[in-house]
CSV table of C-alpha atoms and ligand atoms in Angstrom, one decimal:
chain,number,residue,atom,x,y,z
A,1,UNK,CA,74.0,-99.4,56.5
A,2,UNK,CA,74.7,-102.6,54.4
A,3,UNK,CA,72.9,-103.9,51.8
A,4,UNK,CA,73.4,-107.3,53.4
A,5,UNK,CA,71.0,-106.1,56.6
A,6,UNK,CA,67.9,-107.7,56.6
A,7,UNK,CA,64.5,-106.6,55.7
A,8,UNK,CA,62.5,-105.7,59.0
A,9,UNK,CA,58.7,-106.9,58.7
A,10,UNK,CA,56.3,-107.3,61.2
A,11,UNK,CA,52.7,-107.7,62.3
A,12,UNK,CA,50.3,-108.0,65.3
A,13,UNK,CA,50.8,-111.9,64.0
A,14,UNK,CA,51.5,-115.1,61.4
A,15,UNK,CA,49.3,-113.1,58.8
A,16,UNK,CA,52.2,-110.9,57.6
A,17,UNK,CA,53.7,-113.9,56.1
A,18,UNK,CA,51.5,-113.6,53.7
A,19,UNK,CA,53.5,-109.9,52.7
A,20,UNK,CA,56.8,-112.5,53.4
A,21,UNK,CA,56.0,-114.9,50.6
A,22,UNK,CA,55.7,-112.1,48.1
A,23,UNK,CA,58.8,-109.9,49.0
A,24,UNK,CA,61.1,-113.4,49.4
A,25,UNK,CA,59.4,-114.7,46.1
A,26,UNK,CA,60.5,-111.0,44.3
A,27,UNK,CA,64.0,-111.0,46.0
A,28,UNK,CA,65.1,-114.1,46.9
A,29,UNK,CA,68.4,-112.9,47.4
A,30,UNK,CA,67.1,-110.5,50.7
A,31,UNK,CA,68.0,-111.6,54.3
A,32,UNK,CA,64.7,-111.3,56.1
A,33,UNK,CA,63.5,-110.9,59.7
A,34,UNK,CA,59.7,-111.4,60.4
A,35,UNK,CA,58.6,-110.7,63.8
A,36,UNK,CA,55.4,-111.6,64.5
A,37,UNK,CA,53.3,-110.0,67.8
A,38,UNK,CA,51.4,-112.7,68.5
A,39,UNK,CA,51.1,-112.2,72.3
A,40,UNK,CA,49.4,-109.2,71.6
A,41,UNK,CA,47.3,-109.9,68.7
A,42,UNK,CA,44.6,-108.9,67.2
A,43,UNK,CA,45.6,-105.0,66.9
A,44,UNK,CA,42.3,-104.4,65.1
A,45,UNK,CA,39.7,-104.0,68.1
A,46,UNK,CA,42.9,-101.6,70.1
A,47,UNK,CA,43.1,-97.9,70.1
A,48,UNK,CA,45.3,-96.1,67.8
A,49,UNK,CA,47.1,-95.0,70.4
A,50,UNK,CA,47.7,-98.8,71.9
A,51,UNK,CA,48.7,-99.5,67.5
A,52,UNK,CA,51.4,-97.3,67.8
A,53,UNK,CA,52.6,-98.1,71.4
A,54,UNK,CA,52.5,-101.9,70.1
A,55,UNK,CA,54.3,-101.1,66.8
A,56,UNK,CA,57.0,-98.2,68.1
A,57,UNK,CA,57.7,-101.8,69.9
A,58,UNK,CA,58.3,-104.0,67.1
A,59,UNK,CA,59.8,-101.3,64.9
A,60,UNK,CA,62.5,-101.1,68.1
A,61,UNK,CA,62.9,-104.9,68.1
A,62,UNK,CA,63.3,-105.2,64.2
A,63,UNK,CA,66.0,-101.6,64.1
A,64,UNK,CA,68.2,-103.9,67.2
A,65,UNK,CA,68.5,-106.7,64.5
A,66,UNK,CA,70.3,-104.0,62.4
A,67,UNK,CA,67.1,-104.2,59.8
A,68,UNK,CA,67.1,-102.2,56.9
A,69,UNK,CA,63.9,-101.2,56.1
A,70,UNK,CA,61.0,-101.6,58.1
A,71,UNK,CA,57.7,-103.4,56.0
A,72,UNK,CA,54.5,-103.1,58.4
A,73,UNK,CA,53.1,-106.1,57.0
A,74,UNK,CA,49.5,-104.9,58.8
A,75,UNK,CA,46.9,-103.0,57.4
A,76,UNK,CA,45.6,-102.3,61.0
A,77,UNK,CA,49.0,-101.1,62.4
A,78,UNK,CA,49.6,-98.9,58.8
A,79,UNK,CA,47.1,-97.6,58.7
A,80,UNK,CA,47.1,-96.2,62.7
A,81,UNK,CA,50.9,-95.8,63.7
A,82,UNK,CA,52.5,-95.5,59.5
A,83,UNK,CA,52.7,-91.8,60.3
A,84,UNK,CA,54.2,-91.7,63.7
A,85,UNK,CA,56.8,-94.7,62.9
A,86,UNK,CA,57.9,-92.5,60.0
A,87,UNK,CA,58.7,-89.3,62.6
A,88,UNK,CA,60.1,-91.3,65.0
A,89,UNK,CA,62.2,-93.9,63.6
A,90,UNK,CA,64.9,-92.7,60.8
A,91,UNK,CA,64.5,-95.8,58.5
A,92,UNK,CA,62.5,-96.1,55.6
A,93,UNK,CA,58.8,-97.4,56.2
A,94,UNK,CA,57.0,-99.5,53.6
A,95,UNK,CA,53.4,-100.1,54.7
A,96,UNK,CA,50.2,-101.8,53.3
A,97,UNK,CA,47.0,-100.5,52.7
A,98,UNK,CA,43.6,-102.1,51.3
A,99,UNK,CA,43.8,-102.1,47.9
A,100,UNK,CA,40.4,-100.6,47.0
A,101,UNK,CA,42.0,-98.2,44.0
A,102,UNK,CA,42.2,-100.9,41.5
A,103,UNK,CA,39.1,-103.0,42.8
A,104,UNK,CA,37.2,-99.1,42.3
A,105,UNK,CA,38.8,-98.5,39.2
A,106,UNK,CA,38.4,-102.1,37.5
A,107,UNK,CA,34.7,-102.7,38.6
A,108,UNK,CA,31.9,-103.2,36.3
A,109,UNK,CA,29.1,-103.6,38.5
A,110,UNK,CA,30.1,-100.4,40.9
A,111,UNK,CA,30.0,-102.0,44.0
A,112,UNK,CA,33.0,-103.8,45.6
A,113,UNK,CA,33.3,-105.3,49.2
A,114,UNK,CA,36.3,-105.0,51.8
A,115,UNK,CA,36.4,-107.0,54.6
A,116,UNK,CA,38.9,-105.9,57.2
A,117,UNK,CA,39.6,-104.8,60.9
A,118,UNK,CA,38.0,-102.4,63.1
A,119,UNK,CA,41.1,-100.6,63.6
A,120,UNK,CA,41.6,-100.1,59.7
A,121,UNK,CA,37.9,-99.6,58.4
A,122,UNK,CA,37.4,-96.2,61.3
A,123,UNK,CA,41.2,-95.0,60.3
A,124,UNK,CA,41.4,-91.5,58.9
A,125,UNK,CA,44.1,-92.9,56.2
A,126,UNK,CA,41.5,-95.6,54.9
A,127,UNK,CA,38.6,-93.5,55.2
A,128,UNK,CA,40.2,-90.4,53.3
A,129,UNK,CA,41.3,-93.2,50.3
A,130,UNK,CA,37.2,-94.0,50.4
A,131,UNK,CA,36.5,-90.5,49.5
A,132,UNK,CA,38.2,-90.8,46.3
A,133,UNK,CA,36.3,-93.8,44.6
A,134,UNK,CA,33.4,-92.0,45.4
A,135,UNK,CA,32.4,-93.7,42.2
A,136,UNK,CA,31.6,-97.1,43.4
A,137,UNK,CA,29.7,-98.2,46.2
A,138,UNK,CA,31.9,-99.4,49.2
A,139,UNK,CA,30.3,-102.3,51.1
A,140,UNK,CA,32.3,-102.6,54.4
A,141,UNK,CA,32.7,-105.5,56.9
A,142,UNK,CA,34.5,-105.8,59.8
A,143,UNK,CA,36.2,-109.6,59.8
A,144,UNK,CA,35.2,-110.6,63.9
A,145,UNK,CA,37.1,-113.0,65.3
A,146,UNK,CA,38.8,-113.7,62.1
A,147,UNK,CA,42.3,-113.3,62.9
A,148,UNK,CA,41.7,-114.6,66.7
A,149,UNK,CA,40.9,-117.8,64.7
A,150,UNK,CA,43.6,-117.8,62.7
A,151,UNK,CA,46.2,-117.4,65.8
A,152,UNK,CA,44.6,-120.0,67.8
A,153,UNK,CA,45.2,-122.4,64.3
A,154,UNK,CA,41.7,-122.5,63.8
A,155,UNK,CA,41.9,-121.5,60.2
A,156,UNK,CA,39.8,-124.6,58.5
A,157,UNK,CA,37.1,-124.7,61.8
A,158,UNK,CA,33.2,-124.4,61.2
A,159,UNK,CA,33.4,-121.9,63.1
A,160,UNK,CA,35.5,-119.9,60.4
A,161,UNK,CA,33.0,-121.1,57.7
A,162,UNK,CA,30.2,-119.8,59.7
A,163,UNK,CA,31.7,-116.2,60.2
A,164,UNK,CA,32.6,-115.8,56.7
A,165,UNK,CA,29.2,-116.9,55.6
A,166,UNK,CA,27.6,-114.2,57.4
A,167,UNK,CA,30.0,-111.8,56.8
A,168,UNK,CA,30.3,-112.7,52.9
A,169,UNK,CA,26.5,-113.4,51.9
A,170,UNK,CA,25.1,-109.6,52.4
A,171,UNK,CA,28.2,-108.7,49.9
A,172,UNK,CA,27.3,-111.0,47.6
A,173,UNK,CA,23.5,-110.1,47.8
A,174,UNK,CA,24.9,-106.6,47.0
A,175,UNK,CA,26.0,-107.6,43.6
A,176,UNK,CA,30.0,-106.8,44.5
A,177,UNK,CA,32.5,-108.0,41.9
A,178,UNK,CA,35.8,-107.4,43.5
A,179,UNK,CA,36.6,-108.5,47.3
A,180,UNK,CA,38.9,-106.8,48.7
A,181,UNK,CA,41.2,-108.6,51.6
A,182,UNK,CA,42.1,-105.6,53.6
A,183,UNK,CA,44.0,-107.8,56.5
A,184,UNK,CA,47.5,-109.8,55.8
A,185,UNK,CA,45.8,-112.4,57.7
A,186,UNK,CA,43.2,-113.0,55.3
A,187,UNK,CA,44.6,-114.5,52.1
A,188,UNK,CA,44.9,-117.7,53.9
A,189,UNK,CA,41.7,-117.9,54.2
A,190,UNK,CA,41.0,-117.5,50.1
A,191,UNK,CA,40.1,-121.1,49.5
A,192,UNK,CA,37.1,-121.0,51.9
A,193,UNK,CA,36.1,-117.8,50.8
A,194,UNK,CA,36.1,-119.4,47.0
A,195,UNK,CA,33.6,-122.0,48.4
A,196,UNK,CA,31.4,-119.0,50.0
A,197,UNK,CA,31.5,-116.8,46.6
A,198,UNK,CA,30.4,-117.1,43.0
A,199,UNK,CA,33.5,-117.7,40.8
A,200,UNK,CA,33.0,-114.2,39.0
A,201,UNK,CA,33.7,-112.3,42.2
A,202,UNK,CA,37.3,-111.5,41.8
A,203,UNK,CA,39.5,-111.2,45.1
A,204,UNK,CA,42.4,-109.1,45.6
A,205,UNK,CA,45.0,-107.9,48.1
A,206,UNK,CA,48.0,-105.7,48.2
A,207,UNK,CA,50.9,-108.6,49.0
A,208,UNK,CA,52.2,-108.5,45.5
A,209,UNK,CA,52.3,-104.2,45.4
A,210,UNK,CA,54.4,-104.4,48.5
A,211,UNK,CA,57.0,-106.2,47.4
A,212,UNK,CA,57.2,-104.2,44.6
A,213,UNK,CA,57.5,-101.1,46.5
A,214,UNK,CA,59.5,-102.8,49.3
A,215,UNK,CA,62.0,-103.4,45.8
A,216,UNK,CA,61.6,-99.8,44.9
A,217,UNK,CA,62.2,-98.5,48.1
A,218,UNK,CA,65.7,-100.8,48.4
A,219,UNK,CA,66.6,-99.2,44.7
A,220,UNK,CA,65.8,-95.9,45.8
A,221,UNK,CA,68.3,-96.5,49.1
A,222,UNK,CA,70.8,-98.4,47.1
A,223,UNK,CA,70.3,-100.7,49.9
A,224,UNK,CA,69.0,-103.9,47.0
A,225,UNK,CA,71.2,-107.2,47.8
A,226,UNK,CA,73.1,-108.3,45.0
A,227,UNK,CA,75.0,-110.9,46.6
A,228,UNK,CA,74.5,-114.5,45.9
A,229,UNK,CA,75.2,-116.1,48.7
A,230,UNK,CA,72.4,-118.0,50.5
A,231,UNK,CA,69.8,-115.4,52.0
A,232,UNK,CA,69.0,-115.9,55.9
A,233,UNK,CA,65.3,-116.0,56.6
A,234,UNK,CA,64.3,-115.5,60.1
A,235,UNK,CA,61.3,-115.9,62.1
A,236,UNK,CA,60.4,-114.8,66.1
A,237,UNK,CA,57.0,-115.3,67.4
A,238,UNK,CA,56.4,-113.9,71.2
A,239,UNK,CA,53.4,-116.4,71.5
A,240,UNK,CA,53.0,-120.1,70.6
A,241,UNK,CA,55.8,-120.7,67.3
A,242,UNK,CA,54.1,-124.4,66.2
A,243,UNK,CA,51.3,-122.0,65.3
A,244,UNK,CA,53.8,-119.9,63.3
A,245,UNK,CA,55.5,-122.8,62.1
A,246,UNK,CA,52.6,-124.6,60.6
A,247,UNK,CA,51.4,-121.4,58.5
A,248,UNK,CA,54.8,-121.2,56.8
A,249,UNK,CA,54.5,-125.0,56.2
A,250,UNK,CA,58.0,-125.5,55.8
A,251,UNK,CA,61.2,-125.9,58.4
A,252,UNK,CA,63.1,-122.4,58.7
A,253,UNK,CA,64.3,-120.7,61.6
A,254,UNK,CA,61.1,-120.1,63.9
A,255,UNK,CA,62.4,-118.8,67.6
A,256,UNK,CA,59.8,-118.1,70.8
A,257,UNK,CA,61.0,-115.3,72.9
A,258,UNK,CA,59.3,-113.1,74.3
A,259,UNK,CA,59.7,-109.0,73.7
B,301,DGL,N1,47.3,-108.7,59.9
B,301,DGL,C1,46.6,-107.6,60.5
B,301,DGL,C2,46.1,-106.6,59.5
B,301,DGL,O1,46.6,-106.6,58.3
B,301,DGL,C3,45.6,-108.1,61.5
B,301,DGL,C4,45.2,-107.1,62.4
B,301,DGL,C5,44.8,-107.6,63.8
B,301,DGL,O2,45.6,-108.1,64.5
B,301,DGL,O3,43.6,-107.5,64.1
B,301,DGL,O4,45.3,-105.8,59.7
């Protein structure tokens, strides 16, 4: 394996750029390839069993590209299929999980909020991480029609608004300090949610901890890039690739194919 392969990341859609921006802004010097599963999004209303069908799939696509390593960019699909990809598939797995440990650890008023999928709220992996911060009060919300939004381009609608009104309010009611995005899809949404939520309320998400273990994990493998030359980053979308296109707001390499 060289260190000149490209880092494998995918989700059930665009959202995982969000994980892209942090691991190309840590090592620019990384080819990347971002495969994003539009077609079949959102993963967070499927059954496990459907998660790990869907992301066996992508892992497949990523490994034919000759990837790396293999970042789940999608809380939904870690936290259902994480496991299983790392029997199956002999590469190394980085995955993303809410990030409620420092949100429990740094709050002052006990209670935090987490607004996430289905599919990652009613996962044994995110519920046995709940059991731990015992400590604080939990509130959880499941984010409806969030990411469907968000792939149809919807992302500034009044439609959005009024779903994260509803789904934001009873948090804030609840006296939460710390918001935790537990969806790659949701930090584009941060500047609404600022308008929803008193400026105190502090928001976090795991984007910058994954490229640091994606880092680690390339150190680890002696598999880090150290070339200079120009790093290739790639983009496939199996669904509509404007949509794709717009949400990295910048020309690269966006292909449509299906897969
Ligand atoms: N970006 C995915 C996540 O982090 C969205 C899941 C979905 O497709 O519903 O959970």
């Amino acid at each position: 394996m060289s260190s000149k392969n490209p880092i494998g990341i995918f989700d059930s859609g665009i959202g995982g750029t969000s994980i892209w921006r942090e691991i190309h802004n840590l090592l620019p010097q990384e080819n990347t390839f971002y495969l994003a599963d539009s077609k079949n999004a959102p993963y967070g209303q499927k059954s496990k069993e459907e998660i790990i069908a869907l992301s066996s799939k992508n892992t497949e696509f990523l490994l034919n590209q000759n990837a790396k390593v293999i970042v789940v960019a999608c809380n939904t699909a870690t936290t259902n299929a994480i496991k299983e990809l790392r029997a199956k598939y002999d590469v190394p797995f980085i995955g993303i999980e809410p990030a409620i440990k420092p949100a429990a650890h740094r709050s002052k008023t006990e209670t935090i909020g987490i607004l996430a999928t289905k599919g990652t709220l009613n996962s044994e992996l995110f519920n046995r991480a709940v059991e731990t911060y015992s400590n604080v009060k939990i509130i959880e919300q499941v984010g409806y029609g969030l990411v469907s939004l968000i792939e149809e381009g919807k992302m500034n609608s009044e439609e959005m608004t009024g779903l994260l009104n509803d789904y934001l309010k009873p948090m804030v009611e609840q006296n939460i300090d710390y918001l935790v995005l537990g969806c790659t899809h949701y930090p584009y949404l941060i500047p609404q949610i600022k308008k929803i939520i008193p400026s105190h309320i502090k928001i976090i998400d795991s984007g910058e901890a994954v490229a640091k273990q994606t880092k680690n994990v390339l150190e680890k493998n002696h598999l880090l890039n150290t070339s200079t030359a120009q790093s290739s980053q790639i983009f496939y979308s199996n669904s509509d690739a404007r949509v794709l296109k717009d949400i990295l707001g910048f020309s690269k390499e966006v292909y449509e194919k299906d897969f």
